[in-house]
Every structure is written in structure tokens, then in C-alpha cells.
XYZ file of C-alpha atoms in Angstrom:
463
model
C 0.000 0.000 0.000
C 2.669 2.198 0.988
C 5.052 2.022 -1.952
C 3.012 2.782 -4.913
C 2.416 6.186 -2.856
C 5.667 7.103 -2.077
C 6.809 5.903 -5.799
C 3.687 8.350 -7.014
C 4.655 11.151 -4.249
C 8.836 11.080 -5.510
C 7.537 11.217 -9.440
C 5.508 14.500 -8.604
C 8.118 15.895 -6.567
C 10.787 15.445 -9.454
C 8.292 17.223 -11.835
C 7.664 19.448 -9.810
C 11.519 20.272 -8.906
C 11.979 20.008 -12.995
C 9.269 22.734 -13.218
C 10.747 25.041 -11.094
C 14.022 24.755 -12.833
C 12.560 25.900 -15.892
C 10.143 28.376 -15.054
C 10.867 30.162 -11.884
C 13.930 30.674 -9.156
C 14.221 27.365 -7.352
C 14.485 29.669 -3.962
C 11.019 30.939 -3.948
C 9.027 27.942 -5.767
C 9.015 25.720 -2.490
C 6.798 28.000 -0.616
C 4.149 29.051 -3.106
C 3.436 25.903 -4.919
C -0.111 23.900 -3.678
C -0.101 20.672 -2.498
C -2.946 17.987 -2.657
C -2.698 17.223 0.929
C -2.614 20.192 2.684
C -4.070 22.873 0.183
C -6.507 20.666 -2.499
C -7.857 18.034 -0.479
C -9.867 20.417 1.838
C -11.212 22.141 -1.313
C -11.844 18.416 -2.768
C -13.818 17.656 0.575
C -15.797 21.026 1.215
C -17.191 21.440 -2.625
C -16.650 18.212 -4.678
C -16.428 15.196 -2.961
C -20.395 15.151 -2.031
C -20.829 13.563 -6.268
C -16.933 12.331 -6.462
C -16.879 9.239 -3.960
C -16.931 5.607 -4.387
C -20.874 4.444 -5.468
C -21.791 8.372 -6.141
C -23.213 9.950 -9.197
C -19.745 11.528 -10.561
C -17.777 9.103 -12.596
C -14.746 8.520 -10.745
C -13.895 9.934 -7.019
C -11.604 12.352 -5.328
C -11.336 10.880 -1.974
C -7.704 10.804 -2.089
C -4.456 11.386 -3.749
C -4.488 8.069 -5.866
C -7.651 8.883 -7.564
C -7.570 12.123 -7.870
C -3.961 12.808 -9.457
C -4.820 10.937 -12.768
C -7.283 13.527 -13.843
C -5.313 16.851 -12.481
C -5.208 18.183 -15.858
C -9.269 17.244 -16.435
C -9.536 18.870 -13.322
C -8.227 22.266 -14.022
C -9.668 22.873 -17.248
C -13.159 21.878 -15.462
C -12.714 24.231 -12.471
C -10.872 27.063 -14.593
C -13.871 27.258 -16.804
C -16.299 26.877 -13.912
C -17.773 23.618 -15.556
C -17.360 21.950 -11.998
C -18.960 22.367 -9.700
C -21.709 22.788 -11.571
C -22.982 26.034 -10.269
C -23.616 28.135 -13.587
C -24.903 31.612 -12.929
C -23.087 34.296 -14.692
C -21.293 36.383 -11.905
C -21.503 39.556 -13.389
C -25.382 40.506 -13.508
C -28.405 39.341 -11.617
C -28.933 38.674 -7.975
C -25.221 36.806 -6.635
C -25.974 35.568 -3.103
C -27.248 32.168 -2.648
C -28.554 29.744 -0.065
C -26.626 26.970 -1.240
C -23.618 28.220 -3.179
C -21.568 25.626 -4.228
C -19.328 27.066 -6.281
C -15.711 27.383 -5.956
C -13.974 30.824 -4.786
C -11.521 32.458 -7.071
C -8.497 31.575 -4.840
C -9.887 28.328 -4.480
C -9.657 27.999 -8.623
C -6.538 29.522 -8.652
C -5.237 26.712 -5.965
C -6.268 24.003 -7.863
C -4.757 25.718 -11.163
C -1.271 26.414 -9.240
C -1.626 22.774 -7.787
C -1.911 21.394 -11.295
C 0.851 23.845 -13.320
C 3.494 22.667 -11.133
C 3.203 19.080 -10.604
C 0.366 18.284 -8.240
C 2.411 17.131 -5.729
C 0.933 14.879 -2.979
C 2.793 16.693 -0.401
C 3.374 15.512 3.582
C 0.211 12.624 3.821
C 0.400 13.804 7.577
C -1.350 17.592 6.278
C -4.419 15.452 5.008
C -7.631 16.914 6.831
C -9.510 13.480 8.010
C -11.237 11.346 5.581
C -14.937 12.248 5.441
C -17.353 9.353 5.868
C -18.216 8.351 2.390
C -22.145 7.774 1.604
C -23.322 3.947 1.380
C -26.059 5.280 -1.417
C -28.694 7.287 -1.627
C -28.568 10.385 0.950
C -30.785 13.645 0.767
C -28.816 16.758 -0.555
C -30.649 18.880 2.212
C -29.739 16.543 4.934
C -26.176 16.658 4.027
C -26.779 20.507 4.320
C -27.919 20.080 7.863
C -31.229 20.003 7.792
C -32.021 16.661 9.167
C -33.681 13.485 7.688
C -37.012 14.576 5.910
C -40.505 14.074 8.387
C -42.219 12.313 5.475
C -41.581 10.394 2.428
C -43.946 10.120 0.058
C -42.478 7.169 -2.938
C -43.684 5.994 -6.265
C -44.493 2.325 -7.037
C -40.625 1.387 -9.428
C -40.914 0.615 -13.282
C -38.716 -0.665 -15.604
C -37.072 1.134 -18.721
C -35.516 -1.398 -21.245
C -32.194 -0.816 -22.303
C -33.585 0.869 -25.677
C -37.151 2.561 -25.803
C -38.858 5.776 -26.530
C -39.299 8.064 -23.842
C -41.936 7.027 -21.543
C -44.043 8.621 -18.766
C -45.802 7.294 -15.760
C -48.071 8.723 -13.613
C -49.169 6.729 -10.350
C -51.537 8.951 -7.633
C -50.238 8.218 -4.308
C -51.596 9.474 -0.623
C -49.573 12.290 1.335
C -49.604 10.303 4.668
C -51.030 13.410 7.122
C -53.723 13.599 9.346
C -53.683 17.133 10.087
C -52.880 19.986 8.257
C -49.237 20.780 7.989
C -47.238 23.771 6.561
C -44.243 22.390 4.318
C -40.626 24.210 4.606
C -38.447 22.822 2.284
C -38.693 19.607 -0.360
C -36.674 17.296 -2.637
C -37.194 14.743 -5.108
C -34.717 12.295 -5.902
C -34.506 8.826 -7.709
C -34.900 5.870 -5.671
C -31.317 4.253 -6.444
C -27.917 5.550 -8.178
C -29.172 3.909 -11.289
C -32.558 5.888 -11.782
C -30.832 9.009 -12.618
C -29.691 7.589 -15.452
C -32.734 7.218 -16.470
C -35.467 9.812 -14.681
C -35.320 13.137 -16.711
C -37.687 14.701 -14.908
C -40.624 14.330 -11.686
C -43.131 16.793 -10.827
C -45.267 16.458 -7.864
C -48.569 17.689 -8.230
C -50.464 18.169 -5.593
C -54.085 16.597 -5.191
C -55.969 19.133 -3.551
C -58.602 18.951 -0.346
C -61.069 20.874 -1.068
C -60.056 24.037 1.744
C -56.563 24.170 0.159
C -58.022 25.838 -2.855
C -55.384 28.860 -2.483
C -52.705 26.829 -3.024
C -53.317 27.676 -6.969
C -51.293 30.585 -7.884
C -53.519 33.315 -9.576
C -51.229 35.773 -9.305
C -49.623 35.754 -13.134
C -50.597 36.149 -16.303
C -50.083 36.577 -20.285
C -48.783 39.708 -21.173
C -48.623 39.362 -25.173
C -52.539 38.324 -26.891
C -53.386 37.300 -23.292
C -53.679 33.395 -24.542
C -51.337 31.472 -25.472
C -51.120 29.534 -28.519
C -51.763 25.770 -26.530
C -53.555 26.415 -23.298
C -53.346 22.954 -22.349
C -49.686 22.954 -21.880
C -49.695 26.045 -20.447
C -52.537 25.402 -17.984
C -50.126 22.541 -16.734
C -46.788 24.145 -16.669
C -48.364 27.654 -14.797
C -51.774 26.499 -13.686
C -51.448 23.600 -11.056
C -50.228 23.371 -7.711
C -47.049 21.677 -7.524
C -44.800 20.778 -4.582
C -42.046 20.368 -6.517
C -40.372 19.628 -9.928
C -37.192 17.591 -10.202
C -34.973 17.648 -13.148
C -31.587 16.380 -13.814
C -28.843 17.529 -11.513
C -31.498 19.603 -9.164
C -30.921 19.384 -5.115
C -33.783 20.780 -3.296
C -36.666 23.860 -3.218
C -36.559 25.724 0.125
C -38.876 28.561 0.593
C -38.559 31.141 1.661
C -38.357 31.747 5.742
C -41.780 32.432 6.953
C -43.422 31.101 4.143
C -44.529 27.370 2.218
C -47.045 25.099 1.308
C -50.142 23.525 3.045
C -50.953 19.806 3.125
C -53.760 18.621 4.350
C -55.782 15.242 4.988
C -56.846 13.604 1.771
C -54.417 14.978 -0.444
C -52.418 12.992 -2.773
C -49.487 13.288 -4.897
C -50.189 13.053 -8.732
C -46.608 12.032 -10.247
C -45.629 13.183 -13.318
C -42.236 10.741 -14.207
C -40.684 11.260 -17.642
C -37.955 8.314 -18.086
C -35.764 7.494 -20.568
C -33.579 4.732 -22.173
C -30.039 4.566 -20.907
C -28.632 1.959 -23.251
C -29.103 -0.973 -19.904
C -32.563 -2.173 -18.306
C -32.989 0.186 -15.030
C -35.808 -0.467 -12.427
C -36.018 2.687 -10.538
C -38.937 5.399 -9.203
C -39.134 8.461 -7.958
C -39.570 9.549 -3.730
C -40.404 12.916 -2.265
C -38.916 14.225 0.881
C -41.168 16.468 3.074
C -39.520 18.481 5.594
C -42.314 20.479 7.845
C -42.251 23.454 10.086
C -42.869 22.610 13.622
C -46.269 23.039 15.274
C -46.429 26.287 16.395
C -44.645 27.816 13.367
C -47.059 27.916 10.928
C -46.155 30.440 8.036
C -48.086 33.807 7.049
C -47.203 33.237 3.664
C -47.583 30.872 0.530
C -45.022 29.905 -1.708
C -46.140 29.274 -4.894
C -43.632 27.356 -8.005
C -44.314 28.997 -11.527
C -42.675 27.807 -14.898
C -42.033 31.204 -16.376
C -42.108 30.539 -20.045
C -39.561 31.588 -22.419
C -41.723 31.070 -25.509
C -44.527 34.472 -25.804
C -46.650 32.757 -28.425
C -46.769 29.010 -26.690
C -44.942 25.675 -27.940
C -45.931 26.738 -31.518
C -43.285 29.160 -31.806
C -40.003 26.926 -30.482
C -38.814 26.823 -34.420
C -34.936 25.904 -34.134
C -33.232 25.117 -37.576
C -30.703 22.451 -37.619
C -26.985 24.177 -37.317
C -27.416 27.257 -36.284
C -27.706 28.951 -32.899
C -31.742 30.780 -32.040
C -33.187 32.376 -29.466
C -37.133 32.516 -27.992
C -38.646 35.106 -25.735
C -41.675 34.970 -23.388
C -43.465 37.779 -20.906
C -45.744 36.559 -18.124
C -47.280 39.433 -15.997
C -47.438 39.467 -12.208
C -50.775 40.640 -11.535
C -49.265 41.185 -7.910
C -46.279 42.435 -5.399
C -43.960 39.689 -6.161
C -40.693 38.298 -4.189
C -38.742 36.062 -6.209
C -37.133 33.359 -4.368
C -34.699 31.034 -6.669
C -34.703 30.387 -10.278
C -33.387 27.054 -12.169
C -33.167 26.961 -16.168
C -35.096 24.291 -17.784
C -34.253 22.910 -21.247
C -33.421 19.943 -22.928
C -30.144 19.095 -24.941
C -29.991 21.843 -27.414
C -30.513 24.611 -24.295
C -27.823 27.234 -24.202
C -28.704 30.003 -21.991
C -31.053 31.662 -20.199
C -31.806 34.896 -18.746
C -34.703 36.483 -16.499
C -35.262 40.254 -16.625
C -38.031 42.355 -14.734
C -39.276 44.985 -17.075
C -40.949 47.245 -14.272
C -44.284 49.282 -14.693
C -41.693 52.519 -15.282
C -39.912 50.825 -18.075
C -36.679 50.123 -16.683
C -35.199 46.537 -16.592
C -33.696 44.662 -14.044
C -31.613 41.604 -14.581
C -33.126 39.018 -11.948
C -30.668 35.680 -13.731
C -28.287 34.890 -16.103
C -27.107 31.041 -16.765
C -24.680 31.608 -19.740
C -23.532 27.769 -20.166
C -26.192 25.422 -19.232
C -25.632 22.393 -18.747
C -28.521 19.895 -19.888
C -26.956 17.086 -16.904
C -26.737 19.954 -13.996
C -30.188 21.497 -13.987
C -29.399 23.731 -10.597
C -31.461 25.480 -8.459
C -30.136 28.830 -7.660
C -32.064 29.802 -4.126
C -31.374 33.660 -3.501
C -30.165 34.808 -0.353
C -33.194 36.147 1.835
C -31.860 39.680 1.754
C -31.084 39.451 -2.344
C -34.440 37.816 -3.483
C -35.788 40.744 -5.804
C -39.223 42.264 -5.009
C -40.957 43.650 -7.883
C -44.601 45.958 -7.991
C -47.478 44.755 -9.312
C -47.451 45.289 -13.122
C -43.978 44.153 -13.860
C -43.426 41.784 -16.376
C -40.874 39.075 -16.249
C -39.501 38.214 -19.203
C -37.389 34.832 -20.792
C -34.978 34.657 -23.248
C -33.967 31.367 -23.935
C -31.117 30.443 -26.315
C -30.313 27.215 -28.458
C -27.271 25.638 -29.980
C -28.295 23.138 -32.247
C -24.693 22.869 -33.680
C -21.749 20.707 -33.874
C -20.165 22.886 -30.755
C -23.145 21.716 -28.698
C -20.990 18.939 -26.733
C -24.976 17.846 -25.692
C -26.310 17.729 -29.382
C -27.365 14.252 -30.448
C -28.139 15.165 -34.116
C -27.194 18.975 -35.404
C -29.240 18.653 -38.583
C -32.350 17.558 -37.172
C -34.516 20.462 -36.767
C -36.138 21.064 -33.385
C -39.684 21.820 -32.108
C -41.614 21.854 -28.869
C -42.205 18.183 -27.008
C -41.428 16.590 -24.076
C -39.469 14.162 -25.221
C -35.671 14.459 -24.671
C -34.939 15.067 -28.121
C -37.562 17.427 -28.064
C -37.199 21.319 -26.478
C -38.508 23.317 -24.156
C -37.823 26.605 -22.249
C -39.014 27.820 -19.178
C -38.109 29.186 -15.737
C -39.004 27.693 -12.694
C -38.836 30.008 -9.498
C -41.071 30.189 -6.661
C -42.486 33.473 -5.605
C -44.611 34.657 -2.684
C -46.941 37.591 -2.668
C -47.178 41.142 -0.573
C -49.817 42.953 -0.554
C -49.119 47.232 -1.160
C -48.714 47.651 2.471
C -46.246 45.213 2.606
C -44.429 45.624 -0.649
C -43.872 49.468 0.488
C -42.178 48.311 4.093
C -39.885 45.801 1.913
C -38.859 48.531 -0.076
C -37.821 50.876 2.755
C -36.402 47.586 4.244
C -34.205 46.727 1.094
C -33.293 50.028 0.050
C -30.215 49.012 -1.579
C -31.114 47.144 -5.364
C -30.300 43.312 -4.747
C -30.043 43.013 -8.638
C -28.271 44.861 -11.906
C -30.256 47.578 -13.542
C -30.259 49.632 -16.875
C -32.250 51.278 -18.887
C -33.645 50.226 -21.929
């Protein structure tokens, strides 16, 4: 065990000595250069090692120095371009404080880089911080996040995708297991073994409603362009229903906003909405729901309502994207109230580029609210703003999509550039839309978050 290490160990070291010959004075390279145990193995454990362990979903791990020196050079150019981790947002417009930022700092990146250009050396073994436990499967992203294990579970019955198949969906109605009402704080959906996210694109959990939880159905948006859109149906599902959640590729967890959520009561159910595909090898797999509630005694004043803000202003019918080129789509939903915006996560399928959310406000200036510039169809994140940077926006304001394609050779994602590309849900198929969740204020409150956030939590300009 020992002496493949130290042989590894003695072969960086010499490069790294051979470097330093060649690039810099030998007298000062010592000190400066980064070494996997004592400067890139925290970084490893703090931001990547949650998806890169033995069993996980990343494809190889970097628990220690044996795995992860093979793919130093993989490594940089993933973290230089700020491919991994997958935390997207553009950092120069929009709202840029997070709940759960994962991404790496810029002297973290320029560790790793340093670590890499010189050698990556293993350094003393005796600087290693100690080995993190390594998950023995499935775990909950928000429990790892310290929020404890979820207070229900609510799972889908399993089904089987053959190795090759058309997309399929499923769509089982299962009971939410409460006998009281209960205010929900935070949720996440995740696959029911490693293998089903090779196969689950997407689960939405639509709610089943008692009869008294009528309010749980947003009304607070609408059309801003003809007022209809060009296929209601789709639209009435994507903006219309109550949903607890929707799950895509890549996504952790929704967490609302403090002080306000989503009622469940007795009688409800969950009506899944699984969209599965073929992953070359037959997978069994389903989809499960974790619930976490606010205590007794701390019921929320507030709803929290999840919206798919379209990209597309004239419905499905307009998604038109010719085979090798690059397009773009826009869409404008109204907010027919005060309006806090609390996260926002891209949704597209493989020809998706980028996508950014503006507020065009009832004075005609713009704010921009989001910006993914390199989305990434396998990392479908949720971006949940900091509770002093969520946006607030009046009544009247119109939030508008631009979504753009690559449906090119350069698209890395692109399973056929001269097919041409319309609207569907299948995976070869496109789609655009935001999903955030929003609450409402009414004018008395809107005007006291104003004086309260006085300083704009997002980039402005004038149109």
C-alpha cells in the first residue's frame, strides 16, 4: 500500500523540482506551490467530494491522492472554466448571493490551477484533513446541508425502462400520509437508487388538492402578449397547477422562503408526473419525495407558490430551431401582484444554451433578476437567492425569458445537429421555461420591503 504512494509522491516531486528549474527561481518555488494534501484536499472535501466518492453519481472519485492525481489536468480545465462544480450563474449581472452556493472561490480555482501547473504534488500525507465518511447510497442533498432526515416520504411504485425505448411517462396517484394539516418548509425529489438518474429526466409532484386548500393555486400571473397562449393545455399545466415540486436532472432541493410554504392537508395525494428514458441498460427505478415540515407552532403567514415562467410568448408553436445554427425565444408573463422572487433554475433539454430572467418594471426600466450563460442539460441547478437578495418587484412588472439554443456541432450535448427542433417533451424534443417560486405582498407590505431593502439586490439599466 505504501510504496506505490511514495513511488507516485517522488515522481511529482521530481516534476515538480523540474518545473521550477525551468520556469521560476528554485528559492522561492518551495513556498508558493499547492499541495494535494494540505491545500486541495480540503477544497476536494468542502465542494466536490459530495458527487466524487466511491458508489456516487460523478464518474470517478476524489477521496484521495491516488484517484484524484490521474485527472489533475481534467480537473483544471473543469474548475478554470467553472464547468465543476456545476454552479452556472453568470457572476456579473443578476442577484449573486445564494442559499446553497456551491461554487468554488476564485483563490480556491486559482489553488487548484497552481496545484496542477506545477506538478500536483501529494505533499506531507500527515497535512491530510480526516477522511470524510463516504455515503453507502442514496442520501438527501438537504440533509447533508444540515437540515435533518425529511418528516415524510412520500415514494412511487418502481418501473422498468428497457435498455432501448422511446421516452416514456408514468403517472401513479399516491396518498400524502397526514392527518392534520401541515405547513411544508423545504422539499426534494430524488430517484430511488444511483441507477434511476440515469434514467429519470424529470418528476413533478402535483399536488391533489382537499377541497379548503383551494389557495394553493397561484392566480397571481398572467399573459402579457394576446393574453392566450397559442396551446392552453400545456400552459394550464406548466403555470396552472399546484405543484410541490419539480425535479430535473442535476437539481438538489426547493426551500422557501423563511416564513413562508405550502399547506398539506388530509386527503391529499401526490399526482406524479415521471418522464424516463432509455439509458442503453434495463434500469428499475422510481421516484420519492422528501417532506420536511415546520414545527407546530410555526405555521407560516405566507404561501409559496412554483411557476414555470415561459420563455416562448406565443406558446410551444413558436419553439422553431433550424438544424446548425444557434436561435433564441422570448416569453413575458405578468405578475398581476407584489412579487418576491425566491430562486430560479433553467429548464431545457439538450440543445438549451442560456437563459436569462429580466423584470421589465411598470416605469420601463429593466432589471436583470438571472443569467445562466452555459447550461448544462446534466446539472439542472437550483439557484435559491439569499433572503436579503431575493428581488421584489410591484405589481405590473413583467418578467420576461430569453432562452437560447445551440443546435450545432459545438453543442458537446447535441445528439443530431441537422435535425430540426420543435416543442415536445421528449428528450430530443425542447422546451424553455423558468421555474422560481415566488410569494406575494400585498401594497402595504411591498412598500415596508422597499424601505427595508433600500439598496437594489439586482443589476439595472435602462432600456
Amino acid at each position: 500500500m505504501v510504496g506505490p504512494k511514495v513511488h507516485v509522491g517522488l515522481a511529482a516531486l521530481a516534476a515538480c523540482a523540474l518545473l521550477a528549474v525551468h520556469v521560476t527561481p528554485a528559492s522561492a518555488e518551495p513556498a508558493t506551490t499547492p499541495t494535494f494534501s494540505k491545500d486541495v484536499a480540503p477544497i476536494f472535501q468542502s465542494k466536490c467530494q459530495s458527487c466524487h466518492e466511491p458508489g456516487s453519481i460523478a464518474p470517478m472519485s476524489l477521496m484521495t491522492y491516488d484517484e484524484a492525481r490521474p485527472w489533475a489536468r481534467s480537473i483544471k480545465a473543469r474548475v478554470a472554466a467553472r464547468q465543476m462544480p456545476p454552479w452556472h450563474i453568470d457572476r456579473s449581472v443578476g442577484v449573486q448571493k445564494f442559499k446553497n452556493d456551491m461554487s468554488l472561490t476564485d483563490a480556491q480555482i486559482d489553488t487548484i490551477v497552481r496545484w496542477v501547473d506545477q506538478g500536483a504534488p501529494q505533499g506531507n500525507p500527515a497535512d491530510m484533513p480526516a477522511t470524510r465518511a463516504a455515503a453507502t447510497g442514496l442520501y438527501w442533498q438537504a440533509e447533508r446541508d444540515g437540515f435533518g432526515a425529511p418528516d415524510i416520504v412520500v415514494k412511487t411504485p418502481e418501473q422498468t425502462m428497457p435498455a432501448l425505448h422511446q421516452d416514456s411517462w408514468w403517472r401513479p396517484l399516491v396518498d400524502i400520509p397526514v392527518t392534520e394539516p401541515r405547513w411544508v418548509r423545504m422539499v426534494e425529489i430524488r430517484p430511488t437508487n444511483i441507477q434511476g438518474r440515469k434514467i429519470l429526466h424529470h418528476s413533478i409532484a402535483y399536488q391533489v388538492l382537499n377541497p379548503g386548500n383551494v389557495d394553493a393555486v397561484n392566480t397571481g400571473t398572467g399573459r402579457g402578449f394576446g393574453g392566450v397562449a397559442a396551446n392552453p393545455t400545456v400552459d394550464d399545466r406548466v403555470n396552472r397547477r399546484p405543484q410541490l415540486m419539480e425535479w430535473a436532472i442535476g437539481k438538489g432541493y426547493d426551500r422557501f422562503m423563511d416564513g413562508t410554504g405550502k399547506l398539506i392537508m388530509p386527503g391529499e395525494k401526490i399526482s406524479w408526473d415521471n418522464h424516463i428514458h432509455a439509458a442503453g441498460e434495463d434500469i428499475t427505478s422510481g421516484a420519492e419525495l422528501g417532506i420536511w415540515l415546520y414545527p407546530k407552532g410555526q405555521e407560516p403567514k405566507k404561501r409559496s407558490y412554483l411557476i414555470g415562467f415561459t420563455g416562448l410568448k406565443n406558446g410551444p408553436g413558436a419553439l422553431d430551431i433550424p438544424p446548425n445554427q444557434i436561435s433564441h425565444t422570448e416569453g413575458f408573463t405578468v405578475l398581476r401582484e407584489n412579487t418576491i422572487i425566491t430562486n430560479f433554475q433553467p429548464h431545457f433539454h439538450l440543445r438549451g444554451k442560456a437563459m436569462m430572467v429580466e423584470a421589465i418594471l411598470p416605469n420601463g426600466s429593466t432589471q436583470v433578476v438571472s443569467y445562466v450563460s452555459d447550461f448544462n442539460f446534466n446539472w439542472m441547478t437550483n439557484y435559491i437567492y439569499d433572503e436579503e437578495a431575493a428581488p421584489a418587484f410591484p405589481k405590473g412588472t413583467i418578467v420576461h425569458v430569453t432562452a437560447w439554443y445551440d443546435n450545432t456541432k459545438n453543442n458537446k450535448s447535441n445528439p443530431d445537429p441537422d435535425q430540426w427542433v420543435g416543442y415536445g417533451d421528449r428528450t430530443v424534443d425542447e422546451m424553455a421555461h423558468a421555474w422560481m417560486n415566488v410569494v406575494y405582498l400585498t401594497d402595504a407590505e411591498y412598500e415596508k420591503w422597499q424601505a427595508d431593502h433600500k439598496k437594489p439586490a439586482t443589476t439595472e439599466r435602462q432600456r
